[in-house]
Coordinates of C-alpha atoms in Angstrom, one line a residue:
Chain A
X10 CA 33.1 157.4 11.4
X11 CA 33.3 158.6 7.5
X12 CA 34.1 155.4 5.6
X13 CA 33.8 155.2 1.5
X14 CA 33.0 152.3 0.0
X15 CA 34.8 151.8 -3.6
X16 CA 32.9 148.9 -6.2
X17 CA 33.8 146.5 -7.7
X18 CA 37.6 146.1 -6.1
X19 CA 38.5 145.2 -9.6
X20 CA 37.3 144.6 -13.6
X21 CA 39.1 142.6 -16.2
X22 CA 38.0 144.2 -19.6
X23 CA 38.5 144.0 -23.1
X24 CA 39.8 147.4 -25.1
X25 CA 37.1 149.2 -26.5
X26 CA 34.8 148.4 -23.7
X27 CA 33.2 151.2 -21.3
X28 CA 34.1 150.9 -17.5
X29 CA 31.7 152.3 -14.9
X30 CA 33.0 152.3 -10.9
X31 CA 31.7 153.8 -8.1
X32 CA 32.2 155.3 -4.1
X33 CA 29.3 155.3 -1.7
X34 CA 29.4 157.1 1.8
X35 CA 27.2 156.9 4.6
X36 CA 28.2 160.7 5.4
X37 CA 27.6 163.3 3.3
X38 CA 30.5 164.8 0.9
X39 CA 30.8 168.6 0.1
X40 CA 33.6 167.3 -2.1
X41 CA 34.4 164.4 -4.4
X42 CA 37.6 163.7 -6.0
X43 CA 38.5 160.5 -8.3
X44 CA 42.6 159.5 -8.7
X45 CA 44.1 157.5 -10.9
X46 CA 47.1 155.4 -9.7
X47 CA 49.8 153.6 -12.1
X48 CA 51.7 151.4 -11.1
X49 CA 54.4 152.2 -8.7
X50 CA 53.7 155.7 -8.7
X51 CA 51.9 158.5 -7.3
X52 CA 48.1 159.1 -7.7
X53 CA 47.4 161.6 -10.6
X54 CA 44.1 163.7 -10.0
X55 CA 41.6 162.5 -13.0
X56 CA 38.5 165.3 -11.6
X57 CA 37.2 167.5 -8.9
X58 CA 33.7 167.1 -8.1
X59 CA 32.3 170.2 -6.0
X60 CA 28.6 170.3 -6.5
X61 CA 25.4 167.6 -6.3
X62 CA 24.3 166.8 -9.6
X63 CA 27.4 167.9 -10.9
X64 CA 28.8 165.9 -14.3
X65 CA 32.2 166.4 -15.1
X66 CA 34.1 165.0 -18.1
X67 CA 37.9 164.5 -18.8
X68 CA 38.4 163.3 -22.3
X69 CA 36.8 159.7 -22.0
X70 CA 36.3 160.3 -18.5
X71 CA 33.3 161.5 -16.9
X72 CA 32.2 161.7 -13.7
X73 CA 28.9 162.5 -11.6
X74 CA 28.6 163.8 -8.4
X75 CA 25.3 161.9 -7.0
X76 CA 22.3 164.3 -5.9
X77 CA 22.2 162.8 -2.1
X78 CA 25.7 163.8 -1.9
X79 CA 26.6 160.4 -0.8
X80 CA 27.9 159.0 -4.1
X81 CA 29.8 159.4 -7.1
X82 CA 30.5 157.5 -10.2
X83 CA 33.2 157.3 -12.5
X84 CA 32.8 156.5 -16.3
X85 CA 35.8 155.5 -18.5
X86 CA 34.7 154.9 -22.4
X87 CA 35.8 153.0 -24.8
X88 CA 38.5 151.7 -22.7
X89 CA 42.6 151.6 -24.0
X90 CA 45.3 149.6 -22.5
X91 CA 46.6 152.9 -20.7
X92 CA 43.9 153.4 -18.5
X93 CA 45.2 150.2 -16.6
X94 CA 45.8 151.1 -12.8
X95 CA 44.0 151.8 -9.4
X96 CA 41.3 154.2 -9.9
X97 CA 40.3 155.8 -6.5
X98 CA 38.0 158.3 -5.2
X99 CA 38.3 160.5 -2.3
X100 CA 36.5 163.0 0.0
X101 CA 37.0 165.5 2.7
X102 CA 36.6 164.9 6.5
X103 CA 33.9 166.7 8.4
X104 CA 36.6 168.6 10.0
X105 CA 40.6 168.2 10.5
X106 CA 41.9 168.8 7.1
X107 CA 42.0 165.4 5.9
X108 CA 41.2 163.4 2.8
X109 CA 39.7 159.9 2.7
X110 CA 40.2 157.5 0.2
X111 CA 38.2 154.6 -1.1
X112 CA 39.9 151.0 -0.9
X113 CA 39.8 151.2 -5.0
X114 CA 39.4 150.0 -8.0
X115 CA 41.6 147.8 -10.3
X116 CA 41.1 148.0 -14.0
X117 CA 43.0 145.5 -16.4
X118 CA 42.6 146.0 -19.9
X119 CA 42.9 142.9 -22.7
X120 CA 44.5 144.2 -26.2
Chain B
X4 CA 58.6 173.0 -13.4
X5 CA 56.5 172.9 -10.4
X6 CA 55.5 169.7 -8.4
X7 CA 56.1 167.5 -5.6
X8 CA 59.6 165.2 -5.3
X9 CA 60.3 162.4 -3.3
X10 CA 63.7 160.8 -3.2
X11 CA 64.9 158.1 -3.3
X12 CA 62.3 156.4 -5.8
X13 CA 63.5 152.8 -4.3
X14 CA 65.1 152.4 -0.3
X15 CA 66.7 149.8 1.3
X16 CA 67.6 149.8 5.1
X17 CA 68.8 147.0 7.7
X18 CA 65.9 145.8 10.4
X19 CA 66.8 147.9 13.5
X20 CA 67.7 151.7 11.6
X21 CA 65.8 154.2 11.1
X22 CA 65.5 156.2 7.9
X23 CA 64.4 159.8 6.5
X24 CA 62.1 160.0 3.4
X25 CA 62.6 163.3 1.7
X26 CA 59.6 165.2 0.4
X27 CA 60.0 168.4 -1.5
X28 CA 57.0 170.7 -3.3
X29 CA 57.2 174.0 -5.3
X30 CA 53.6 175.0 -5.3
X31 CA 53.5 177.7 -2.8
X32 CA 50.9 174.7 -0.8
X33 CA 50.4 175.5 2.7
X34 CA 49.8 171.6 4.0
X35 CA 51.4 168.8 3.4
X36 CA 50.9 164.4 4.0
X37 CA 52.7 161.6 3.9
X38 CA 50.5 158.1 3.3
X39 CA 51.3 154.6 3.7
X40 CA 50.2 152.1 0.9
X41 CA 50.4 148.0 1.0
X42 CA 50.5 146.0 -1.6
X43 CA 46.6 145.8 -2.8
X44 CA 45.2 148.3 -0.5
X45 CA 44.5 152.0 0.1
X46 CA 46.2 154.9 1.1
X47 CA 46.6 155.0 5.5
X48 CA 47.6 158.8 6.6
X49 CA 50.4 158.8 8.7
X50 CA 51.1 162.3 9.3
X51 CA 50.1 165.7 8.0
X52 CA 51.3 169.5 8.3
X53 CA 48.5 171.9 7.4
X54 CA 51.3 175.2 8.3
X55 CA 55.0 175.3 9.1
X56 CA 56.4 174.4 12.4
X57 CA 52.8 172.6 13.2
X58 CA 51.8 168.6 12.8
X59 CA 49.2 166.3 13.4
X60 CA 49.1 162.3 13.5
X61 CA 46.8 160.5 11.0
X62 CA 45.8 157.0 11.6
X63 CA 48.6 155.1 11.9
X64 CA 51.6 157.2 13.2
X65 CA 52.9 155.3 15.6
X66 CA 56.7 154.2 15.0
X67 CA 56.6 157.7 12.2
X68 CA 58.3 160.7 13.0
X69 CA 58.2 164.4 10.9
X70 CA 59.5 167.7 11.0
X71 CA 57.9 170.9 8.8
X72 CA 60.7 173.5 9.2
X73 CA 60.2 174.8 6.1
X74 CA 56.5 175.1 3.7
X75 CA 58.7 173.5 1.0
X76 CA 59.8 170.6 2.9
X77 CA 57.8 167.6 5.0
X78 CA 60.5 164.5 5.7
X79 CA 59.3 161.3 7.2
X80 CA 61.3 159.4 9.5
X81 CA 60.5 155.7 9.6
X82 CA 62.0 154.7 13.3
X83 CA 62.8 151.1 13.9
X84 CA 59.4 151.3 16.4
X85 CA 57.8 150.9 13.3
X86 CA 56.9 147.2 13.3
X87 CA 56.3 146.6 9.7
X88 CA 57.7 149.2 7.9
X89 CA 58.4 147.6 4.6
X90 CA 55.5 149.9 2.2
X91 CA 55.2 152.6 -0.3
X92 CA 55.1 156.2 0.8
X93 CA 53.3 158.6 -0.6
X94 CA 53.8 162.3 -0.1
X95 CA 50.8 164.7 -0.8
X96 CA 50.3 168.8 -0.9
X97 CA 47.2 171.1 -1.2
X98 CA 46.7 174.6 -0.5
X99 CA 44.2 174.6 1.8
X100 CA 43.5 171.4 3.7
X101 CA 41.1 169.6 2.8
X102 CA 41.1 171.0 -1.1
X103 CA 42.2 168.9 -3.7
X104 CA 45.5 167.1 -2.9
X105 CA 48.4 166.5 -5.2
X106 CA 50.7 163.4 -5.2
X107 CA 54.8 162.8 -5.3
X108 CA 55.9 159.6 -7.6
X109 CA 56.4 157.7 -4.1
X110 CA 59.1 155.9 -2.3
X111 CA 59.1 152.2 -1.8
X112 CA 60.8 151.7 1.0
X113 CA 62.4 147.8 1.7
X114 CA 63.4 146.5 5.0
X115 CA 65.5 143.5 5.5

């Protein structure tokens, strides 16, 4: 079945430093959707990916949707303590409308 | 002020009772979720509603329980079949499945 595989599970970084994460599939994705999660609450959508090739930014954020249409990356620069949390991405299923989500990524920033 | 609520933020039940999750959007979305999240892990679909009156199970539904009466509303009941049911919920909305979904704050739920 469809599984995305999130890396690294987690990064311990000092403020100011640039953060790079990323999801692999073994299926292809028509779709590709990155989340950021705080703790205890809900995931907030960071940016929609809906083409190959496609780079996307969000302030310090950027992402890429990769040309096989079996990746993605996310880019976070010059990291501040806020942008602590779970960082996931996501995709749709083949059929059944139904997301699925990486295992994510955990970002501590150091002041 | 549109968006998706969940209440109550924090819940605490007795081993044994079962217990409704409220979710509530104002979007105008036609489907609706509700995830499962552990402590260091991923979101698990539990249920989802892509149009009123109409459900499917995700994959891990067993001892869950929901009810789509309404487009606005989706509630989760947590049955005491449910083995482990001490989590964080998660209740999600798009307009049409599988676009981008949207995310309530969440409801840790406690069992004891």
């Amino acid at each position: 079945g469809q599984q995305l595989n999130q890396s690294p599970q987690s990064m311990f970084i000092q403020e100011g430093e640039d953060v790079s994460m990323n999801c692999t599939s073994s299926s292809i994705f028509n779709t590709w959707l990155w989340y950021k999660q705080d703790p205890g609450e809900g995931p907030v959508l960071l940016i929609a990916l809906y083409k190959a090739g496609e780079l996307t930014s969000n302030g310090r954020l950027t992402a890429q949707f990769g040309i096989t249409r079996k990746d993605s990356f996310l880019n976070i620069s010059a990291s501040i303590p806020s942008d602590v949390g779970i960082y996931f991405c996501a995709g749709p299923y083949n059929q059944g409308g139904k997301l699925i989500f990486g295992q994510g990524t955990e970002l501590s920033v150091k002041p | 002020d549109g968006g998706i609520t969940q209440s109550p933020k924090y819940l605490f039940r007795k081993e044994g009772q079962n217990v409704t999750l409220s979710c509530e959007q104002n979007l105008n979305h036609d489907a609706m979720y509700w995830y499962r999240q552990d402590p260091g892990q991923g979101l698990r679909l539990i249920y989802y509603s892509q149009i009123v009156n109409d459900f499917q199970k995700g994959d891990i539904a067993e001892g869950y329980s929901v009810s789509r009466e309404k487009k606005e509303s989706f509630p989760l009941t947590v049955t005491s079949a449910q083995k482990n049911p001490t989590a964080f919920y998660l209740c999600a909305s798009s307009i049409t499945p599988p676009d981008t979904q949207y995310f309530g704050p969440g409801t840790r739920l406690t069992v004891l």
